[in-house]
């Protein structure tokens, strides 16, 4: 596993490395089977568009990757929003079959349900340019317009959309009268002792850098992003969003994985009941992707669940073998490109084969 992690920072044939640095943590049952870091949390000072490559910092100014480095989780944040929603379902306060319009008048007439948000069957398009609008009201007008005329009929085929989790955040905040950051802190990270998991902004030291955000390759001109959310829409929405915005470490995410594999409890803390965990992880999954080989490799096929994030992050947990894998990388440093998920799938396959050999 350690050799595989080293390899993701040094691809052959002159191609750019998949990432500047990475951390992997894999476990089975209560045992951490592998934990390693490689590469750089901060390597580049900028991206050079003329040469289409990063501008290296002097070696003494770089920051090495460590197993405790904090990462922008990108869409892995969606798992926390989904857990917060299922917690409200367990308490009898949220009905999965309820129409979103019962909480958000802007969805009136859409027929979209809470379950459809969580299963990406609402018909909403993948994203909207909130970053082009000033002010919350103007941003949400985009969402209301989309809800009035979604790209596809609600209840149809799977269509992955950030808008689903943004809308779910608004539902939860209207239902509870608390911000999503408070719901996540009080209901998940606080009870589980995940002290390195929070929404930004964070002090940059110890945080993996993401992108030198500039147009035309990015959607905003922000320079090198480090400690602030990479996703432009989450940034425009104030840094706390249902689809992105959380920062965390591999160790903290391992605690979350073990909690779910344990049926919702960890130590003396319990954040969900077994039925709630099953609702999240059983196909088709509520907020969780299920059996997706592109980042789960050979762990996929028996009900493995998790999520991947645009910045290079992924979490996979497999109830069939009681194993989990956290792979965190800064693949968008110094700029985004279509790097694929082969290293994530390869790491998951390595774990699947190790579990098979161990029996």
Short mmCIF file of C-alpha atoms in Angstrom, two decimals:
data_model
loop_
_atom_site.label_atom_id
_atom_site.label_comp_id
_atom_site.label_asym_id
_atom_site.label_seq_id
_atom_site.Cartn_x
_atom_site.Cartn_y
_atom_site.Cartn_z
CA UNK A 1 0.00 0.00 0.00
CA UNK A 2 2.81 2.43 0.85
CA UNK A 3 4.47 1.75 -2.54
CA UNK A 4 1.17 2.46 -4.27
CA UNK A 5 0.83 5.76 -2.43
CA UNK A 6 4.35 6.81 -3.42
CA UNK A 7 3.47 5.98 -7.03
CA UNK A 8 0.58 8.43 -7.30
CA UNK A 9 3.05 11.33 -7.07
CA UNK A 10 5.37 10.03 -9.79
CA UNK A 11 3.53 8.84 -12.90
CA UNK A 12 5.73 7.64 -15.82
CA UNK A 13 5.99 8.76 -19.45
CA UNK A 14 6.53 12.43 -18.65
CA UNK A 15 2.91 12.97 -17.61
CA UNK A 16 2.14 15.35 -14.75
CA UNK A 17 1.84 13.51 -11.43
CA UNK A 18 -1.68 12.59 -10.35
CA UNK A 19 -1.21 14.75 -7.29
CA UNK A 20 1.39 16.77 -5.45
CA UNK A 21 0.92 14.64 -2.35
CA UNK A 22 -1.36 12.09 -0.72
CA UNK A 23 -2.29 10.39 2.53
CA UNK A 24 -3.76 6.91 2.75
CA UNK A 25 -5.28 5.19 5.76
CA UNK A 26 -6.77 1.70 5.51
CA UNK A 27 -8.23 -0.47 8.22
CA UNK A 28 -10.09 -3.65 9.00
CA UNK A 29 -12.12 -4.07 12.14
CA UNK A 30 -10.41 -2.08 14.92
CA UNK A 31 -6.98 -2.36 13.26
CA UNK A 32 -5.28 0.30 11.14
CA UNK A 33 -3.65 -1.82 8.45
CA UNK A 34 -1.79 0.95 6.62
CA UNK A 35 -1.16 4.64 7.15
CA UNK A 36 1.23 6.61 4.97
CA UNK A 37 1.89 10.06 3.54
CA UNK A 38 3.89 11.03 0.48
CA UNK A 39 4.73 14.12 -1.53
CA UNK A 40 3.88 17.70 -0.71
CA UNK A 41 1.01 19.49 1.00
CA UNK A 42 2.33 22.65 -0.65
CA UNK A 43 4.67 22.37 -3.64
CA UNK A 44 3.78 25.13 -6.11
CA UNK A 45 3.48 28.88 -5.80
CA UNK A 46 1.40 29.21 -8.98
CA UNK A 47 0.42 27.60 -12.27
CA UNK A 48 2.19 28.76 -15.43
CA UNK A 49 -0.44 28.64 -18.22
CA UNK A 50 2.14 29.30 -20.92
CA UNK A 51 4.10 26.17 -20.05
CA UNK A 52 1.04 24.39 -18.60
CA UNK A 53 2.89 23.34 -15.50
CA UNK A 54 3.30 24.36 -11.91
CA UNK A 55 5.87 26.89 -10.76
CA UNK A 56 7.79 25.13 -8.00
CA UNK A 57 8.49 26.77 -4.70
CA UNK A 58 12.05 26.59 -3.46
CA UNK A 59 12.41 23.30 -1.64
CA UNK A 60 12.85 24.97 1.75
CA UNK A 61 9.50 26.76 1.29
CA UNK A 62 7.53 23.64 0.44
CA UNK A 63 5.50 21.80 3.07
CA UNK A 64 5.73 18.01 3.14
CA UNK A 65 2.62 15.89 3.35
CA UNK A 66 2.04 14.34 6.77
CA UNK A 67 -0.45 11.75 7.95
CA UNK A 68 -2.18 14.51 9.91
CA UNK A 69 -2.41 16.99 7.02
CA UNK A 70 -5.84 18.61 6.69
CA UNK A 71 -7.58 18.35 3.30
CA UNK A 72 -10.43 20.11 1.55
CA UNK A 73 -12.86 17.18 1.27
CA UNK A 74 -14.83 18.61 -1.66
CA UNK A 75 -17.83 16.33 -2.36
CA UNK A 76 -16.94 13.95 0.47
CA UNK A 77 -18.65 16.72 2.48
CA UNK A 78 -21.94 15.40 1.07
CA UNK A 79 -21.70 12.38 3.39
CA UNK A 80 -21.95 14.62 6.44
CA UNK A 81 -25.00 16.42 5.05
CA UNK A 82 -26.64 13.05 4.37
CA UNK A 83 -25.89 11.80 7.89
CA UNK A 84 -27.34 14.99 9.37
CA UNK A 85 -30.51 14.41 7.33
CA UNK A 86 -30.88 10.78 8.44
CA UNK A 87 -30.42 11.87 12.04
CA UNK A 88 -33.50 14.05 11.62
CA UNK A 89 -35.35 11.12 10.03
CA UNK A 90 -34.51 8.94 13.04
CA UNK A 91 -35.89 11.62 15.35
CA UNK A 92 -39.16 11.68 13.41
CA UNK A 93 -38.67 15.28 12.31
CA UNK A 94 -37.94 14.68 8.63
CA UNK A 95 -39.92 12.51 6.21
CA UNK A 96 -37.96 11.20 3.25
CA UNK A 97 -41.13 11.13 1.15
CA UNK A 98 -42.05 14.72 1.97
CA UNK A 99 -41.92 17.23 -0.83
CA UNK A 100 -39.10 19.73 -0.55
CA UNK A 101 -41.67 22.48 -1.12
CA UNK A 102 -43.06 21.84 2.35
CA UNK A 103 -39.91 23.55 3.65
CA UNK A 104 -38.73 25.55 0.64
CA UNK A 105 -41.51 27.50 -1.12
CA UNK A 106 -39.16 28.01 -4.06
CA UNK A 107 -39.70 24.32 -4.89
CA UNK A 108 -43.48 24.73 -5.10
CA UNK A 109 -44.96 22.64 -7.89
CA UNK A 110 -41.74 20.69 -8.49
CA UNK A 111 -42.89 17.49 -6.78
CA UNK A 112 -39.28 16.84 -5.73
CA UNK A 113 -38.97 14.86 -2.50
CA UNK A 114 -36.27 14.71 0.17
CA UNK A 115 -35.46 11.14 -0.87
CA UNK A 116 -34.92 12.26 -4.45
CA UNK A 117 -32.41 14.84 -3.26
CA UNK A 118 -30.49 12.14 -1.39
CA UNK A 119 -30.57 9.64 -4.25
CA UNK A 120 -29.84 12.16 -7.02
CA UNK A 121 -33.11 11.46 -8.78
CA UNK A 122 -34.56 14.97 -8.51
CA UNK A 123 -33.84 15.82 -12.14
CA UNK A 124 -31.91 18.97 -11.18
CA UNK A 125 -28.89 19.83 -13.31
CA UNK A 126 -25.40 19.16 -11.89
CA UNK A 127 -24.64 22.75 -10.83
CA UNK A 128 -25.48 26.41 -11.26
CA UNK A 129 -23.16 29.47 -11.32
CA UNK A 130 -23.88 30.83 -7.84
CA UNK A 131 -20.39 32.35 -7.93
CA UNK A 132 -21.63 34.79 -10.60
CA UNK A 133 -24.30 36.26 -8.30
CA UNK A 134 -23.84 38.71 -5.43
CA UNK A 135 -25.93 38.06 -2.34
CA UNK A 136 -27.77 35.04 -1.01
CA UNK A 137 -31.16 36.05 -2.42
CA UNK A 138 -29.81 36.41 -5.95
CA UNK A 139 -27.96 33.10 -5.67
CA UNK A 140 -31.02 31.22 -4.46
CA UNK A 141 -33.13 32.68 -7.26
CA UNK A 142 -31.06 30.49 -9.56
CA UNK A 143 -32.02 27.43 -7.52
CA UNK A 144 -35.72 28.33 -7.45
CA UNK A 145 -35.70 28.82 -11.23
CA UNK A 146 -34.10 25.41 -11.71
CA UNK A 147 -36.62 23.75 -9.37
CA UNK A 148 -39.45 25.24 -11.42
CA UNK A 149 -38.12 23.60 -14.58
CA UNK A 150 -35.59 20.86 -13.84
CA UNK A 151 -33.58 19.26 -16.63
CA UNK A 152 -35.34 15.91 -16.17
CA UNK A 153 -38.59 14.76 -14.52
CA UNK A 154 -38.22 14.09 -10.78
CA UNK A 155 -38.12 10.44 -9.78
CA UNK A 156 -36.41 9.33 -12.96
CA UNK A 157 -32.89 8.13 -13.56
CA UNK A 158 -29.82 8.94 -11.46
CA UNK A 159 -28.38 12.38 -12.29
CA UNK A 160 -25.63 13.46 -9.92
CA UNK A 161 -26.12 17.06 -8.80
CA UNK A 162 -24.54 19.37 -6.25
CA UNK A 163 -27.89 21.19 -6.18
CA UNK A 164 -29.50 18.24 -4.39
CA UNK A 165 -27.29 18.63 -1.34
CA UNK A 166 -27.47 22.41 -1.42
CA UNK A 167 -31.27 22.14 -1.32
CA UNK A 168 -31.06 19.52 1.44
CA UNK A 169 -28.93 21.91 3.49
CA UNK A 170 -31.66 24.54 3.19
CA UNK A 171 -34.30 22.00 4.23
CA UNK A 172 -32.30 21.00 7.31
CA UNK A 173 -31.62 24.58 8.31
CA UNK A 174 -35.30 25.52 7.96
CA UNK A 175 -36.35 22.41 9.89
CA UNK A 176 -33.93 22.84 12.80
CA UNK A 177 -33.32 26.57 12.91
CA UNK A 178 -29.56 25.82 12.98
CA UNK A 179 -26.83 26.16 10.39
CA UNK A 180 -25.42 23.08 8.71
CA UNK A 181 -22.06 23.71 10.35
CA UNK A 182 -23.71 23.55 13.78
CA UNK A 183 -25.65 20.39 12.87
CA UNK A 184 -22.47 18.67 11.72
CA UNK A 185 -20.49 19.81 14.76
CA UNK A 186 -23.13 18.96 17.36
CA UNK A 187 -24.42 15.79 15.73
CA UNK A 188 -21.34 14.19 14.17
CA UNK A 189 -17.86 15.60 14.68
CA UNK A 190 -18.31 16.70 18.30
CA UNK A 191 -19.69 13.41 19.68
CA UNK A 192 -17.11 11.40 17.71
CA UNK A 193 -14.18 13.57 18.80
CA UNK A 194 -13.33 14.51 15.20
CA UNK A 195 -11.50 17.64 16.32
CA UNK A 196 -9.75 18.22 12.98
CA UNK A 197 -12.97 18.29 10.96
CA UNK A 198 -14.70 21.61 10.33
CA UNK A 199 -15.76 24.08 7.72
CA UNK A 200 -13.27 26.78 6.77
CA UNK A 201 -11.65 29.13 6.50
CA UNK A 202 -8.62 27.66 8.25
CA UNK A 203 -5.11 28.95 8.87
CA UNK A 204 -3.11 27.62 5.91
CA UNK A 205 -0.30 25.92 7.81
CA UNK A 206 -0.88 22.17 7.89
CA UNK A 207 -3.58 22.30 5.19
CA UNK A 208 -3.03 20.77 1.76
CA UNK A 209 -3.02 23.47 -0.91
CA UNK A 210 -5.45 23.12 -3.78
CA UNK A 211 -5.59 25.29 -6.88
CA UNK A 212 -4.16 28.47 -8.28
CA UNK A 213 -7.66 29.57 -9.25
CA UNK A 214 -7.67 31.83 -12.25
CA UNK A 215 -9.79 32.09 -15.34
CA UNK A 216 -10.09 30.52 -17.85
CA UNK A 217 -9.42 27.15 -16.19
CA UNK A 218 -11.22 28.09 -12.97
CA UNK A 219 -14.54 29.82 -12.40
CA UNK A 220 -13.13 32.60 -10.21
CA UNK A 221 -9.88 34.54 -9.83
CA UNK A 222 -8.69 33.77 -6.31
CA UNK A 223 -5.03 32.83 -6.64
CA UNK A 224 -3.54 29.88 -4.76
CA UNK A 225 -6.27 28.47 -2.51
CA UNK A 226 -5.22 27.01 0.82
CA UNK A 227 -7.42 26.81 3.90
CA UNK A 228 -10.45 28.15 2.01
CA UNK A 229 -12.88 25.88 0.19
CA UNK A 230 -11.80 25.11 -3.37
CA UNK A 231 -15.31 24.73 -4.81
CA UNK A 232 -16.32 28.10 -6.24
CA UNK A 233 -20.00 27.69 -5.42
CA UNK A 234 -19.33 26.66 -1.82
CA UNK A 235 -17.01 29.66 -1.54
CA UNK A 236 -19.66 31.99 -2.97
CA UNK A 237 -22.23 30.54 -0.54
CA UNK A 238 -20.05 31.46 2.43
CA UNK A 239 -17.94 28.32 2.83
CA UNK A 240 -20.65 26.18 4.46
CA UNK A 241 -22.56 24.26 1.81
CA UNK A 242 -24.36 20.96 1.59
CA UNK A 243 -22.20 19.73 -1.28
CA UNK A 244 -18.72 20.93 -0.25
CA UNK A 245 -16.83 22.96 2.33
CA UNK A 246 -15.61 20.54 5.00
CA UNK A 247 -11.94 20.05 5.85
CA UNK A 248 -10.66 16.94 7.61
CA UNK A 249 -7.81 14.49 8.15
CA UNK A 250 -7.47 10.82 7.32
CA UNK A 251 -7.55 9.93 11.01
CA UNK A 252 -10.84 11.75 11.58
CA UNK A 253 -12.42 10.16 8.54
CA UNK A 254 -11.27 6.75 9.78
CA UNK A 255 -13.31 7.38 12.93
CA UNK A 256 -16.38 8.13 10.81
CA UNK A 257 -15.84 4.96 8.77
CA UNK A 258 -15.52 2.81 11.88
CA UNK A 259 -18.64 4.44 13.32
CA UNK A 260 -20.69 3.47 10.28
CA UNK A 261 -19.20 -0.02 10.10
CA UNK A 262 -20.07 -0.40 13.80
CA UNK A 263 -23.73 0.39 13.08
CA UNK A 264 -23.60 4.05 14.15
CA UNK A 265 -21.58 3.96 17.35
CA UNK A 266 -17.95 4.59 18.27
CA UNK A 267 -16.75 4.12 21.83
CA UNK A 268 -19.38 5.63 24.09
CA UNK A 269 -20.80 7.87 21.33
CA UNK A 270 -23.69 6.99 19.06
CA UNK A 271 -24.68 9.25 16.17
CA UNK A 272 -27.07 6.88 14.35
CA UNK A 273 -28.97 3.67 14.90
CA UNK A 274 -28.32 0.58 12.77
CA UNK A 275 -31.42 1.27 10.68
CA UNK A 276 -30.20 4.76 9.95
CA UNK A 277 -26.81 3.42 8.86
CA UNK A 278 -28.53 0.85 6.64
CA UNK A 279 -30.62 3.60 5.04
CA UNK A 280 -27.44 5.48 4.14
CA UNK A 281 -25.44 2.52 2.87
CA UNK A 282 -27.93 0.08 1.35
CA UNK A 283 -28.41 0.48 -2.42
CA UNK A 284 -29.05 2.95 -3.89
CA UNK A 285 -27.61 4.83 -0.89
CA UNK A 286 -28.80 8.07 0.68
CA UNK A 287 -26.05 10.53 -0.15
CA UNK A 288 -23.54 7.67 -0.37
CA UNK A 289 -22.40 6.20 -3.68
CA UNK A 290 -22.68 2.40 -3.74
CA UNK A 291 -20.51 -0.03 -5.73
CA UNK A 292 -18.71 2.49 -7.94
CA UNK A 293 -15.62 0.76 -9.40
CA UNK A 294 -14.15 3.98 -10.78
CA UNK A 295 -12.92 4.89 -7.29
CA UNK A 296 -13.73 1.73 -5.28
CA UNK A 297 -11.86 -0.72 -7.49
CA UNK A 298 -12.41 -4.34 -6.46
CA UNK A 299 -14.09 -3.29 -3.23
CA UNK A 300 -17.13 -2.54 -5.40
CA UNK A 301 -19.64 -5.28 -6.06
CA UNK A 302 -20.88 -6.33 -2.63
CA UNK A 303 -22.36 -3.12 -1.34
CA UNK A 304 -19.28 -0.97 -0.70
CA UNK A 305 -20.27 2.64 -0.08
CA UNK A 306 -18.55 5.98 0.07
CA UNK A 307 -17.84 9.07 -1.97
CA UNK A 308 -15.13 10.78 -3.99
CA UNK A 309 -14.29 14.48 -4.10
CA UNK A 310 -13.08 16.71 -6.92
CA UNK A 311 -9.93 17.78 -5.05
CA UNK A 312 -8.68 14.16 -5.01
CA UNK A 313 -10.35 12.79 -1.90
CA UNK A 314 -12.22 9.53 -1.38
CA UNK A 315 -13.69 7.37 1.35
CA UNK A 316 -14.80 3.75 0.87
CA UNK A 317 -16.23 1.38 3.48
CA UNK A 318 -17.12 -2.24 2.88
CA UNK A 319 -19.41 -3.99 5.33
CA UNK A 320 -18.78 -7.37 3.66
CA UNK A 321 -15.13 -7.38 4.80
CA UNK A 322 -15.38 -4.81 7.63
CA UNK A 323 -12.75 -2.71 5.87
CA UNK A 324 -12.39 0.95 5.04
CA UNK A 325 -10.09 3.10 2.95
CA UNK A 326 -9.43 6.83 3.16
CA UNK A 327 -7.34 8.31 0.36
CA UNK A 328 -6.77 12.06 0.43
CA UNK A 329 -4.80 13.81 -2.30
CA UNK A 330 -4.43 17.32 -3.67
CA UNK A 331 -4.89 16.46 -7.34
CA UNK A 332 -5.90 20.04 -8.25
CA UNK A 333 -2.62 21.54 -7.03
CA UNK A 334 -1.62 23.71 -8.84
CA UNK A 335 -4.55 23.50 -11.29
CA UNK A 336 -7.48 21.24 -12.12
CA UNK A 337 -7.16 18.72 -14.89
CA UNK A 338 -8.81 15.47 -15.91
CA UNK A 339 -6.54 13.15 -13.96
CA UNK A 340 -9.03 10.32 -13.50
CA UNK A 341 -9.43 8.10 -10.46
CA UNK A 342 -7.17 5.17 -11.30
CA UNK A 343 -4.95 5.59 -8.19
CA UNK A 344 -8.02 5.67 -5.94
CA UNK A 345 -9.37 2.50 -7.55
CA UNK A 346 -5.94 0.84 -7.36
CA UNK A 347 -5.66 1.55 -3.64
CA UNK A 348 -9.13 0.13 -3.03
CA UNK A 349 -8.28 -2.97 -5.06
CA UNK A 350 -5.09 -3.41 -3.01
CA UNK A 351 -7.18 -3.39 0.17
CA UNK A 352 -9.79 -5.75 -1.30
CA UNK A 353 -7.12 -8.28 -2.24
CA UNK A 354 -5.40 -8.02 1.13
CA UNK A 355 -8.72 -8.67 2.87
CA UNK A 356 -9.35 -11.68 0.63
CA UNK A 357 -5.94 -13.14 1.42
CA UNK A 358 -6.49 -12.66 5.14
CA UNK A 359 -9.89 -14.37 4.91
#
